[in-house]
Protein backbone atom coordinates (compact mmCIF):
# COMPACT_ATOMS: atom_id res chain seq x y z
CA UNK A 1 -1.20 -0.69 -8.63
CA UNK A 2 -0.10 2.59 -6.80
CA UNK A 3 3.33 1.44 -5.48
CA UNK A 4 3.51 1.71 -1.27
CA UNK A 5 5.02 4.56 0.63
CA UNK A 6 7.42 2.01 1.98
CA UNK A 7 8.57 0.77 -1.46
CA UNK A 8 8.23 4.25 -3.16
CA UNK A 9 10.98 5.74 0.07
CA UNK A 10 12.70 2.12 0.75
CA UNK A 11 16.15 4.26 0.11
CA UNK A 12 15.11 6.77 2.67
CA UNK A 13 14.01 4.31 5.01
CA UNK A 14 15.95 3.04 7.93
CA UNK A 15 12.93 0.99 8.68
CA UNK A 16 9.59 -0.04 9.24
CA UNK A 17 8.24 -1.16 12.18
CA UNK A 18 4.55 -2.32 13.72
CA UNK A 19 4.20 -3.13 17.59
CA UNK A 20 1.66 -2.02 20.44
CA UNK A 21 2.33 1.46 21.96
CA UNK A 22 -0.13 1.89 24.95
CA UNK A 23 -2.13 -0.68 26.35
CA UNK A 24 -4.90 -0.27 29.66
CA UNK A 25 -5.91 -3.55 31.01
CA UNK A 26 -8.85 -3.43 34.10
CA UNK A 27 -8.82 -6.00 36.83
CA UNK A 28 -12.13 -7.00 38.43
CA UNK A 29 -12.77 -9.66 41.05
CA UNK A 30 -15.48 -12.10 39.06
CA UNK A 31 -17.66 -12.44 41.83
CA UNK A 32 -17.52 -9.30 43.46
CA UNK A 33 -17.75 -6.94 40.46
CA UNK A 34 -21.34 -6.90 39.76
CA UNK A 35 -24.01 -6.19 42.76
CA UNK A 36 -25.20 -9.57 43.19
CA UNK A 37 -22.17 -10.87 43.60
CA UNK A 38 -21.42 -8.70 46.01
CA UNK A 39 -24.62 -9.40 47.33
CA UNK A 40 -23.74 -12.95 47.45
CA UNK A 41 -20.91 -12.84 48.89
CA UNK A 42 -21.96 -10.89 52.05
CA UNK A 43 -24.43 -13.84 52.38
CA UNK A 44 -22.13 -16.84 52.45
CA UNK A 45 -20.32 -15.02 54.57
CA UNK A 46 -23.34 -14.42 56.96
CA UNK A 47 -22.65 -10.62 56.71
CA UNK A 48 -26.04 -8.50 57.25
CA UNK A 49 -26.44 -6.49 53.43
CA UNK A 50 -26.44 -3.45 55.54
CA UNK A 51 -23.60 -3.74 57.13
CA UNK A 52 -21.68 -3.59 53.92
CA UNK A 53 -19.83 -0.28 55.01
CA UNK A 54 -18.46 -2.46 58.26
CA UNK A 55 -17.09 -5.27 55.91
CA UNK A 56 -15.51 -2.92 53.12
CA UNK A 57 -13.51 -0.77 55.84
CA UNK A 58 -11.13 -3.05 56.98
CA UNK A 59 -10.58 -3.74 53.15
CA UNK A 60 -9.78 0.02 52.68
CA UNK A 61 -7.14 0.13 55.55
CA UNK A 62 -5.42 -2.85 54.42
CA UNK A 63 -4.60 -1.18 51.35
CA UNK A 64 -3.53 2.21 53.03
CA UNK A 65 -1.24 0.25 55.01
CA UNK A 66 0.08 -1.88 52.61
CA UNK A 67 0.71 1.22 50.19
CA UNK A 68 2.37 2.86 52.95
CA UNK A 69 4.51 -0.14 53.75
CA UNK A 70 5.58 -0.37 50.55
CA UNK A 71 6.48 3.15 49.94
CA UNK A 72 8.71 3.36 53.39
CA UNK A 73 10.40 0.00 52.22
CA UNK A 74 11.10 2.33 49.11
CA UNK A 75 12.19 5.38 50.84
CA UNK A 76 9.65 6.90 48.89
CA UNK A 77 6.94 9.30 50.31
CA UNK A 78 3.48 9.08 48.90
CA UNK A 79 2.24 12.01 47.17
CA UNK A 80 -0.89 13.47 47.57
CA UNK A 81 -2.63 15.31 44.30
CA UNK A 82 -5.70 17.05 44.97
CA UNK A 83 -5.23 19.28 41.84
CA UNK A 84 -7.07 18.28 38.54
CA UNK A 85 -4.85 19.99 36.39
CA UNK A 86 -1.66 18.76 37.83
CA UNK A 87 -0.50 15.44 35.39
CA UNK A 88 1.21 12.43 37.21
CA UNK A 89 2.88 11.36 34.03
CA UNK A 90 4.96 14.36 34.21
CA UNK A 91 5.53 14.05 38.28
CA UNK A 92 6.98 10.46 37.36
CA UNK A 93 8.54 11.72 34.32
CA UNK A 94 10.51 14.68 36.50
CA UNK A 95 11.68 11.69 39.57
CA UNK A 96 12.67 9.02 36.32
CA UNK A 97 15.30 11.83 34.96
CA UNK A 98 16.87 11.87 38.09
CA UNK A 99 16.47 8.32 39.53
CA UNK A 100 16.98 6.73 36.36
CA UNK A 101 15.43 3.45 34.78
CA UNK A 102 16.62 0.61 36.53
CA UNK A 103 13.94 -1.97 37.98
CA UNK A 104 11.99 -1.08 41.22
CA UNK A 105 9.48 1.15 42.75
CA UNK A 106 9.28 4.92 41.01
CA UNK A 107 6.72 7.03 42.98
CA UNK A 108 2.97 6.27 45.03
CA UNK A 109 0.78 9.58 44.01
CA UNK A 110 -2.29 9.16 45.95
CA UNK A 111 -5.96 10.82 44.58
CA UNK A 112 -9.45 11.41 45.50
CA UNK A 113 -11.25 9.90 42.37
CA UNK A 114 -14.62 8.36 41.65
CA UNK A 115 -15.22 4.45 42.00
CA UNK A 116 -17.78 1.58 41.86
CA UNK A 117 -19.34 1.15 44.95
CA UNK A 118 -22.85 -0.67 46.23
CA UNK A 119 -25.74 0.57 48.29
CA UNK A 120 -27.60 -1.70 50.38
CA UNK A 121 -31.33 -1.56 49.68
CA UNK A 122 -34.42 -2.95 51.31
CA UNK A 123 -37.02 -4.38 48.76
CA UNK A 124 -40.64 -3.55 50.37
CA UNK A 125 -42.33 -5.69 48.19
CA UNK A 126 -40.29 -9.02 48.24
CA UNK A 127 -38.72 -8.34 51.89
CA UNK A 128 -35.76 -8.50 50.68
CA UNK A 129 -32.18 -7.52 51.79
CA UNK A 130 -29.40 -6.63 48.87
CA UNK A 131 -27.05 -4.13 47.07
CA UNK A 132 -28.02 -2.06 44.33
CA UNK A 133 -25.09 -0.64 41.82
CA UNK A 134 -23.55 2.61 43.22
CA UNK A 135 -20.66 5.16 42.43
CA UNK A 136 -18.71 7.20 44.97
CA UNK A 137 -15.60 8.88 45.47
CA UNK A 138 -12.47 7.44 47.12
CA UNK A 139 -8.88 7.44 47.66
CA UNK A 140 -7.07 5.99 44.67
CA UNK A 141 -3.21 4.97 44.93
CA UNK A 142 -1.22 4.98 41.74
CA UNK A 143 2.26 2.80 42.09
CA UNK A 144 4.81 3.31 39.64
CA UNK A 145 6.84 0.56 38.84
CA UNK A 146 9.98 0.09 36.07
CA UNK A 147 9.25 -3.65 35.40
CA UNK A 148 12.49 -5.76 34.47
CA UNK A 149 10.09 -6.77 31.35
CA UNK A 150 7.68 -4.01 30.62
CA UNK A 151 9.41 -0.93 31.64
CA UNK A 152 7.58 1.81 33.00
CA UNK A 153 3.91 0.72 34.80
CA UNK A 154 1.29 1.66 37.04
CA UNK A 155 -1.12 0.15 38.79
CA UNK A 156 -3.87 1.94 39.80
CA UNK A 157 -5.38 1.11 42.92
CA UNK A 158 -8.85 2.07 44.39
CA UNK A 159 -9.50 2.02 48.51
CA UNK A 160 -13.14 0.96 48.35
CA UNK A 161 -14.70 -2.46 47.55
CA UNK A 162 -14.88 -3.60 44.75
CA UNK A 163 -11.37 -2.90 44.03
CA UNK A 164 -11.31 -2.49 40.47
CA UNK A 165 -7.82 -2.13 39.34
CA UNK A 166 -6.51 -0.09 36.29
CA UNK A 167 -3.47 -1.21 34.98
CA UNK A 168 -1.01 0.68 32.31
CA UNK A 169 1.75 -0.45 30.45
CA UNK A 170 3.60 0.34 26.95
CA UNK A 171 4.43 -2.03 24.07
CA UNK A 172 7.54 -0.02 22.86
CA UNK A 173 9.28 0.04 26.48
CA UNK A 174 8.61 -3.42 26.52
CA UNK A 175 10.19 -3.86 23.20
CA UNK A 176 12.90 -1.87 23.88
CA UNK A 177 14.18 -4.26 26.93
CA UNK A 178 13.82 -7.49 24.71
CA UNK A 179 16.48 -5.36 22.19
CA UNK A 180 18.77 -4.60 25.07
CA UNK A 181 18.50 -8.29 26.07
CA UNK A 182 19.16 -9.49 22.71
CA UNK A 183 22.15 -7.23 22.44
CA UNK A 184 20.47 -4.79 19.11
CA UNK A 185 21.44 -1.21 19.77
CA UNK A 186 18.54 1.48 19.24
CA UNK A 187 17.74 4.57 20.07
CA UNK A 188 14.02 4.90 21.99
CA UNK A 189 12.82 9.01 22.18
CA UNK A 190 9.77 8.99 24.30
CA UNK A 191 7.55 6.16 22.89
CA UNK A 192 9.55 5.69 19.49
CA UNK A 193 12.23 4.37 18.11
CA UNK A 194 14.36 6.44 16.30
CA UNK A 195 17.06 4.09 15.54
CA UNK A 196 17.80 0.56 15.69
CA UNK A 197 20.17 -1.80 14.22
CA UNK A 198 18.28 -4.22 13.01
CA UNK A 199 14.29 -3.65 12.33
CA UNK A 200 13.88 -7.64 11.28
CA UNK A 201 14.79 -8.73 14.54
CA UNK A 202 12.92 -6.18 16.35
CA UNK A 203 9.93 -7.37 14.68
CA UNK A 204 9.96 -10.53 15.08
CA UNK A 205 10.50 -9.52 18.88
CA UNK A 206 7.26 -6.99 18.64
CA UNK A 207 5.39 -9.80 17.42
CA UNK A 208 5.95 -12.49 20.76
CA UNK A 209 4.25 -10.69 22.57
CA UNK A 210 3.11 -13.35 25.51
CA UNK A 211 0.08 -12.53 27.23
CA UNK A 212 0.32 -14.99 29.31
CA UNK A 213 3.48 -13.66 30.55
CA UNK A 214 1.88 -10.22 30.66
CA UNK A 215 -0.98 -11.78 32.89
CA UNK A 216 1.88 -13.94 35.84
CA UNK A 217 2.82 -9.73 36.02
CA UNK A 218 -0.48 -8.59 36.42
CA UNK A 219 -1.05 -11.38 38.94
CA UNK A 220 1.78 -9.82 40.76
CA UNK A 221 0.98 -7.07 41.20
CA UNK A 222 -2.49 -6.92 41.76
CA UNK A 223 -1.49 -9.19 45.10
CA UNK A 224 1.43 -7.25 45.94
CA UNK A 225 -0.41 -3.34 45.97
CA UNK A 226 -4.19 -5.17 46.34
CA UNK A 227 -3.57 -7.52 49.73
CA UNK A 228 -7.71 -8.39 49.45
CA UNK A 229 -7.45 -11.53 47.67
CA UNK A 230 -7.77 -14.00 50.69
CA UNK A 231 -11.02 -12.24 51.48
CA UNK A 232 -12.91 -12.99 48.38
CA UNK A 233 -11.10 -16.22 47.25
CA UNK A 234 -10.77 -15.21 44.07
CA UNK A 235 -8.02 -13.94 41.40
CA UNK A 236 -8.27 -10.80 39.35
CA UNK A 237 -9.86 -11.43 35.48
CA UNK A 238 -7.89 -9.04 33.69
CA UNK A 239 -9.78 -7.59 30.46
CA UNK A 240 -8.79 -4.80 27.96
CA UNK A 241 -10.02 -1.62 27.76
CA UNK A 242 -8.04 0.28 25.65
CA UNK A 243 -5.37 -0.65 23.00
CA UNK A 244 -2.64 1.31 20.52
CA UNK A 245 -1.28 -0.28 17.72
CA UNK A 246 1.13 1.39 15.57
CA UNK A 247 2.83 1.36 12.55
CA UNK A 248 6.09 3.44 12.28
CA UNK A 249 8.16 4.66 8.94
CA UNK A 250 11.71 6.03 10.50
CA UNK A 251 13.14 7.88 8.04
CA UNK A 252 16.63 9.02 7.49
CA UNK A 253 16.21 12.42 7.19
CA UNK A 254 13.86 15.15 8.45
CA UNK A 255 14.11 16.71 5.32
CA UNK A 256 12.13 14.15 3.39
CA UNK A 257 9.56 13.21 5.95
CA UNK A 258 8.13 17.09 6.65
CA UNK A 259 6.97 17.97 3.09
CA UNK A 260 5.52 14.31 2.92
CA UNK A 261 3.77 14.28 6.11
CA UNK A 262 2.64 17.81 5.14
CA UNK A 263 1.31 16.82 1.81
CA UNK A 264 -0.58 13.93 3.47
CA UNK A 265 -2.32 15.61 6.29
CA UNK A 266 -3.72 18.24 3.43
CA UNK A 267 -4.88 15.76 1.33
CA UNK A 268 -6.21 13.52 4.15
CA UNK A 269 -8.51 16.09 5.53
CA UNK A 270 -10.07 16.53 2.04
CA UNK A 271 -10.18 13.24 0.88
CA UNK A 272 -11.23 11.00 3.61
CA UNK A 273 -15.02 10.45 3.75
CA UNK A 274 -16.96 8.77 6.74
CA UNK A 275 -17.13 5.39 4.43
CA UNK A 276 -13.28 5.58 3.88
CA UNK A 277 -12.65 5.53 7.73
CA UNK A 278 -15.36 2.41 8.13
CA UNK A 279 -13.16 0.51 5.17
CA UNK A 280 -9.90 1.03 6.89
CA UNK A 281 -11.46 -0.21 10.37
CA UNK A 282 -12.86 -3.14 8.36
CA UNK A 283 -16.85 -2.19 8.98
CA UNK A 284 -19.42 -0.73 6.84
CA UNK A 285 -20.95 2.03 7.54
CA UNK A 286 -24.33 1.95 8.98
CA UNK A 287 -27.07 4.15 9.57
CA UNK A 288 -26.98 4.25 13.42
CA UNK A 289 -23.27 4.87 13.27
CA UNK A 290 -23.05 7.49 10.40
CA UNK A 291 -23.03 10.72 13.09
CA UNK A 292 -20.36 8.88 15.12
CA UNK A 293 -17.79 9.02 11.99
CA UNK A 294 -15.55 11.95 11.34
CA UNK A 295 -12.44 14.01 10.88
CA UNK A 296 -10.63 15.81 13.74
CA UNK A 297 -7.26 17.83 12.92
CA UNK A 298 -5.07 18.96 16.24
CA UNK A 299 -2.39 20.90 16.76
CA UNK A 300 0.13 18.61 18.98
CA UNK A 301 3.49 20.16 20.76
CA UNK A 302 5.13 17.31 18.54
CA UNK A 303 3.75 18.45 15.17
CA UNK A 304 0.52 18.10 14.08
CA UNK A 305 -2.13 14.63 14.55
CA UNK A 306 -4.66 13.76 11.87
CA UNK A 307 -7.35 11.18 13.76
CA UNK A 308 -9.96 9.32 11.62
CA UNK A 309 -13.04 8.42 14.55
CA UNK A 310 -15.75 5.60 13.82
CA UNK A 311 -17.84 4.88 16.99
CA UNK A 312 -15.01 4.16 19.97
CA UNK A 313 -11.79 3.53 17.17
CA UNK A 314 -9.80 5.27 15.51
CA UNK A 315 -6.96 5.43 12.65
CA UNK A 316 -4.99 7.96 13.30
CA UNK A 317 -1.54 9.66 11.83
CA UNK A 318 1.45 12.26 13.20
CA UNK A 319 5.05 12.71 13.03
CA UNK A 320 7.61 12.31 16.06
CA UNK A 321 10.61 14.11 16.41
CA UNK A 322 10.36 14.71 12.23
CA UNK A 323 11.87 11.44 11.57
CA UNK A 324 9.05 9.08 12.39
CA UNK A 325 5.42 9.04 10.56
CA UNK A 326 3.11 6.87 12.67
CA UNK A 327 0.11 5.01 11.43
CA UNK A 328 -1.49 4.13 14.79
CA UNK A 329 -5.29 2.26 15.39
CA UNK A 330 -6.89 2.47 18.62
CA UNK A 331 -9.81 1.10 20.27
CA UNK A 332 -11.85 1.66 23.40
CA UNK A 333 -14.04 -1.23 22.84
CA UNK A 334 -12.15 -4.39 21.39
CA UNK A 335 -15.35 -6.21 20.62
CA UNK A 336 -16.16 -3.69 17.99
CA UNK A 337 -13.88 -5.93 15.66
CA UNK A 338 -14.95 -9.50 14.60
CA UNK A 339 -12.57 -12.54 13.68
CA UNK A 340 -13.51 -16.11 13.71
CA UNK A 341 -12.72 -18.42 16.44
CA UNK A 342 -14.54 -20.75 18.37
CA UNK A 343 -17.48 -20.25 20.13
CA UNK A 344 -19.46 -21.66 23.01
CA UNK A 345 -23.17 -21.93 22.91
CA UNK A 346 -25.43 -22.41 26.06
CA UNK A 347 -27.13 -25.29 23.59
CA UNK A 348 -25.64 -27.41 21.75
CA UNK A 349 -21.11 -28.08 20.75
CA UNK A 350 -18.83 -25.35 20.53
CA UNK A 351 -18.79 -23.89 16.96
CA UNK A 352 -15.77 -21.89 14.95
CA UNK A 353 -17.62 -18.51 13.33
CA UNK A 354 -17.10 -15.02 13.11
CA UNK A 355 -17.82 -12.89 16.38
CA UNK A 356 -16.28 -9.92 17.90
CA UNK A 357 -13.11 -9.90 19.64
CA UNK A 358 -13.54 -11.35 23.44
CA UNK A 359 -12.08 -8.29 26.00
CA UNK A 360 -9.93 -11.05 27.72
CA UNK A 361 -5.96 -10.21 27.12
CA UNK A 362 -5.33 -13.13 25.82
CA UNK A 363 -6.97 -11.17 22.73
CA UNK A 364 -3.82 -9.40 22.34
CA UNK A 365 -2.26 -12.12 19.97
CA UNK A 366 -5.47 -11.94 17.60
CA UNK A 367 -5.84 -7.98 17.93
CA UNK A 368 -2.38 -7.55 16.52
CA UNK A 369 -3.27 -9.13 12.93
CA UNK A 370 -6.17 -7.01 12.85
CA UNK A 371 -5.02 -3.71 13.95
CA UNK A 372 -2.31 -4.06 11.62
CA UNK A 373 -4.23 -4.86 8.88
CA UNK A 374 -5.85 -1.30 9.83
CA UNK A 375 -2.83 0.56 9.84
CA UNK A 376 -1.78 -1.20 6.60
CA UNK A 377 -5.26 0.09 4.97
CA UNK A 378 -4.57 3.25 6.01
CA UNK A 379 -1.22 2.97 4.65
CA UNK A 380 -2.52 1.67 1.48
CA UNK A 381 -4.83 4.57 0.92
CA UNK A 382 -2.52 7.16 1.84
CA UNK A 383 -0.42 6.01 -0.97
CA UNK A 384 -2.53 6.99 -3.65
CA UNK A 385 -3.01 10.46 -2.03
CA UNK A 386 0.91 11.01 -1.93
CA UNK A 387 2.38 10.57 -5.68
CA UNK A 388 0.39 12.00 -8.44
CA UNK A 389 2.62 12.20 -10.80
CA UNK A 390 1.79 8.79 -12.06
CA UNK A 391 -1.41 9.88 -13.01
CA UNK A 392 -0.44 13.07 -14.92
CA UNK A 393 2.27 11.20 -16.80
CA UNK A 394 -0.97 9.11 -17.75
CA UNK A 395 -3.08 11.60 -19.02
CA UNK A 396 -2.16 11.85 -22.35
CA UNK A 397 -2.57 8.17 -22.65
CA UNK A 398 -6.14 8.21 -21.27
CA UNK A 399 -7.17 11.08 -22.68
CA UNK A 400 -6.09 10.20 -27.12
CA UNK A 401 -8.94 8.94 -28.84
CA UNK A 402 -8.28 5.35 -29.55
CA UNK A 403 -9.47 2.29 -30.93
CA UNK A 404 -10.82 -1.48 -30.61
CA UNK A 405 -11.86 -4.01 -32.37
CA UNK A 406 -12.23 -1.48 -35.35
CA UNK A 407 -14.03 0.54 -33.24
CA UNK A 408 -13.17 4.20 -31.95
CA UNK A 409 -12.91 4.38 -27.97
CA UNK A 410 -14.19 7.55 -26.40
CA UNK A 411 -11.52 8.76 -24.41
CA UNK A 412 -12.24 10.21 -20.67
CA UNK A 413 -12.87 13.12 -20.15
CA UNK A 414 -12.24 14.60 -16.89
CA UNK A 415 -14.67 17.69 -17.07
CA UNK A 416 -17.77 15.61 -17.70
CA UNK A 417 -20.12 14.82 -15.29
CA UNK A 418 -20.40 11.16 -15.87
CA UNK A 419 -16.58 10.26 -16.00
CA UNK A 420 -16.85 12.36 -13.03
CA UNK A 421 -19.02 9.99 -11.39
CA UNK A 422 -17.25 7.23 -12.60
CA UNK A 423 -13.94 7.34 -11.59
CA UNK A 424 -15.10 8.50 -8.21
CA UNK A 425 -17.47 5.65 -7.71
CA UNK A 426 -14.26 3.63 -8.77
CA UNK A 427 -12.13 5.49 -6.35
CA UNK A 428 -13.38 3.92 -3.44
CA UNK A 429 -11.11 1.98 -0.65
CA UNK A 430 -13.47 -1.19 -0.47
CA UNK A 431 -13.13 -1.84 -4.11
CA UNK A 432 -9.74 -1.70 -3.76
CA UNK A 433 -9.70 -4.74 -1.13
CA UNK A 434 -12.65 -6.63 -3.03
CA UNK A 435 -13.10 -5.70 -6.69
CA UNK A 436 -16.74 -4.42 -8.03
CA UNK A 437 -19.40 -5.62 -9.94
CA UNK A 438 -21.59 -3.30 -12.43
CA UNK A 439 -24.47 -4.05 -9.39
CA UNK A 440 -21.71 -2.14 -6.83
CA UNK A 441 -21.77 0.62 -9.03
CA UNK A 442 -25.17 1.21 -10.02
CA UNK A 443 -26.55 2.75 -6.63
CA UNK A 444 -23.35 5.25 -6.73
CA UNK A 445 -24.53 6.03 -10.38
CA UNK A 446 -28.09 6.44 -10.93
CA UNK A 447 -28.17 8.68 -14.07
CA UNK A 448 -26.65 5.73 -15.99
CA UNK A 449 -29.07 2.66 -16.79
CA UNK A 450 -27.34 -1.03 -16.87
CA UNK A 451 -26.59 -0.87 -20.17
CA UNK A 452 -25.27 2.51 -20.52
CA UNK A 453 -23.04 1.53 -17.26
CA UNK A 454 -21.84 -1.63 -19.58
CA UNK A 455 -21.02 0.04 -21.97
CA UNK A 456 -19.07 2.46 -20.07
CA UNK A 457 -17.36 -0.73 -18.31
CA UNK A 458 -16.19 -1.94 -21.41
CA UNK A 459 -15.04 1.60 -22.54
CA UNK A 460 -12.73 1.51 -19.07
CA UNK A 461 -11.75 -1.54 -20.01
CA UNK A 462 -10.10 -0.61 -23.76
CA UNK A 463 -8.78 2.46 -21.92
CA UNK A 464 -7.06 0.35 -19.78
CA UNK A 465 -8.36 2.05 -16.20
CA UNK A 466 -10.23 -1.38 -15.03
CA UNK A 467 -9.16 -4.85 -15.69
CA UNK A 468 -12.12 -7.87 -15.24
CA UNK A 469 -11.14 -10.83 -13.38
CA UNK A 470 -10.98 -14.32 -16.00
CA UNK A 471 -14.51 -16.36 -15.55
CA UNK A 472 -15.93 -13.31 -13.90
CA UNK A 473 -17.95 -10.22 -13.82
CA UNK A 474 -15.62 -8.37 -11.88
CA UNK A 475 -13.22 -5.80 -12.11
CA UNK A 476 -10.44 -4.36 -10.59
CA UNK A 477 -8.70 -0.83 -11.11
CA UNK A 478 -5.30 -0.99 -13.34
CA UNK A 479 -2.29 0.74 -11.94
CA UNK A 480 -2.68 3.29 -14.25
CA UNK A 481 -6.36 3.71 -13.08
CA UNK A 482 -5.73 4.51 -9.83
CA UNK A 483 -2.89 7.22 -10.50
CA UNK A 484 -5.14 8.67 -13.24
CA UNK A 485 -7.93 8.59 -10.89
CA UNK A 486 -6.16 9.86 -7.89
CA UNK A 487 -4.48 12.72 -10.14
CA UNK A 488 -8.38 14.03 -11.14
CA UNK A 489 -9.45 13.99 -7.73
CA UNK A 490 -6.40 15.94 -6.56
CA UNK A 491 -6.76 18.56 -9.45
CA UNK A 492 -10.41 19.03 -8.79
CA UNK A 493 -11.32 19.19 -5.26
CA UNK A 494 -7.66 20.86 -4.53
CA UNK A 495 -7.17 23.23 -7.44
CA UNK A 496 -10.31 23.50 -9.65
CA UNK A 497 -12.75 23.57 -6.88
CA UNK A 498 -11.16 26.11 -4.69
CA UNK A 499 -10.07 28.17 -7.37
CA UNK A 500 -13.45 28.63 -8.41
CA UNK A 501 -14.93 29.47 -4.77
């Protein structure tokens, strides 16, 4: 088996480490988020439907005073954007180099931004009174926090009913406060850690990650920026909407991370098909989803970004400050992965089965196995593209004439078609996690009938490329297969193929 980039550069490693990066959690009021709701609400409350408007102002001036209150408590003045192109990360960035990072209120940047909104409608046909879904445009309050826990945070708040709240915050700030609290020395640049002292600890840190202390702080804040609550009797549901998690190699030295991130990002644009980014999400590809798969390479001020999309994920990879190589999975929709857990039915007990991920953050304990087992994928199949040398210093073994069981072995032979065909059916990433059968094969292989593909299954097999699994019918690529196979892939489709164009 092709050894691991963290084994093959364990000396030049000061260490590995996997923990969230950015994280965007929504807040919505259960019963007011959805029109009838809404329209249910106004009811019980014996408000007329179309006097919605009258209800929802009062709302909207509660929240411009309390923003304003808590800015002049601050000593802070709220600032107005009105300018699309003007970025609030690097306003807030610009006031942190100067204030500093201790705990408190950073800046209030107010915006005019589109929301959620309801219009009341009048049903001719049923006489009925209610509100129909709606968008708009209102004034939107950002509050920048440094959070004793989480480090920098915003809330995003809207004016307008029915105050659906965005909420920011970053795994490795977080992190980085649980090291100074546990007295381990690092070194944080930006969103990475470039240093630390000891990488055991810090995992096992990265990987307590409470969300139910994450959701007392949401609680917080939502009542301290959002004074609506008594209004609706309700607390926010917070649910996720989008998640990082990422995987980072700190090296030692610049000097042997930039021709190995180099030599990766070539190869990964060439290599990676559509089915290779489904494998390392853990999906299959399907036939509604095939045009949403694909390959984007981007220039970033940092370096350079290689992202792998498949529907609303992604596995992507880039270097920071040319001493970190980050594997990094994210997700707009956190449903599009499935685990097993238990389930409630509207008939019938609860049962435990395999269903996508629920939104809710309490998610965020069973997201981190899987999106780490993405990056690790990833990982895995980056290895192979890294090191050929393994496979050239097994070419002359693969490719003498031997023999077994008094018989002579063919030996392979890179050039022809059908050893072609093999060892790239063999090359890929979901038999590496689950083996193959001569029926996996087949379809990838028509020219070859069952037999002829036994018989070239047992050649494999006295070549030593493939071993099959005792009791079974299935086989498994040697170590020496996949560094023969990943050296004949690299000669062909980087040297023979454009060569020849």
């Amino acid at each position: 088996m092709t050894r691991a980039l963290t084994e093959r550069y364990r000396e030049h490693l000061a260490g590995v480490l996997s923990c969230y990066d950015r994280i965007l959690i929504t807040g919505t009021l259960p019963g007011a988020c959805f029109a009838g709701g809404m329209t249910h609400i106004l009811y019980a409350k014996g408000i007329r439907i179309f006097d919605y408007a009258q209800f929802a102002a009062p709302l909207r001036d509660r929240v411009r005073e309390q923003a304003a209150a808590i800015a002049r408590e601050a000593g802070i003045a709220i600032e107005h954007i009105a300018k699309r192109h003007i970025r609030k990360e690097e306003v807030v960035a610009k006031i942190l180099a100067k204030r500093g990072d201790h705990p408190g209120l950073v800046h209030v940047i107010s915006a005019m931004e589109t929301c959620d909104s309801y219009q009341p409608w009048h049903d001719k046909q049923t006489g009925k009174n209610f509100l129909k879904p709606d968008s708009g445009k209102c004034l939107h309050y950002y509050f920048y926090f440094i959070d004793a826990e989480l480090g920098l945070i915003h809330l995003r708040v809207p004016t307008w009913c029915p105050f659906r709240l965005q909420f920011y915050c970053n795994g490795h700030s977080w992190l980085a406060r649980q090291l100074a609290a546990a007295g381990i020395d690092f070194t944080l640049a930006d969103n990475a850690f470039t240093r630390i002292d000891d990488f055991t600890r810090a995992q096992q840190l990265a990987d307590n990650f409470a969300p139910d202390r994450l959701h007392h702080i949401l609680d917080h804040y939502a009542e301290q920026c959002c004074p609506v609550l008594d209004v609706f009797g309700q607390t926010y549901h917070w649910s996720l909407t989008q998640v990082e998690y990422s995987t980072d190699l700190v090296f030692r030295s610049p000097a042997i991370l930039q021709p190995l991130y180099q030599q990766l990002c070539r190869q990964a644009v060439l290599s990676v098909k559509a089915e290779h980014i489904a494998t390392f999400l853990g999906h299959h590809i399907t036939p509604n989803l095939v045009a949403e798969v694909g390959n984007q390479f981007s220039t970033r001020i940092e370096g350079t970004c290689i992202k792998h999309h498949y529907g609303k994920s992604t596995v992507k990879m880039y270097d920071k400050f040319a001493l970190v190589l980050r594997l990094e999975t994210t997700t707009n929709n956190v449903s599009f992965f499935k685990h097993h857990r238990k389930v409630e039915h509207r008939q019938g007990p609860s049962t435990r089965q395999l269903a996508p991920v629920k939104k809710s953050i309490y998610s965020l304990r069973d997201l981190r196995d899987i999106l780490l087992a993405c990056n690790q994928r990833y990982l895995a199949f980056l290895a192979t593209l890294d090191d050929f040398s393994a496979g050239v210093r097994a070419l002359d073994r693969i490719t003498r004439e031997r023999s077994a069981n008094g018989k002579s072995v063919k030996p392979i032979n890179f050039f022809s078609p059908i050893d072609q065909s093999l060892l790239h059916a063999l090359h890929r990433p979901a038999f590496n996690i689950a083996g193959m059968r001569r029926a996996d094969l087949k379809p990838l292989i028509a020219k070859l009938s069952p037999a002829a593909l036994s018989r070239h299954l047992t050649r494999l097999r006295h070549i030593g490329l493939i071993r099959r699994i005792s009791g079974t019918y299935r086989y498994y690529l040697t170590r020496i297969g996949r560094a023969a196979i990943a050296a004949c892939c690299h000669i062909t489709e980087n040297v023979l193929i454009p060569a020849l164009a």
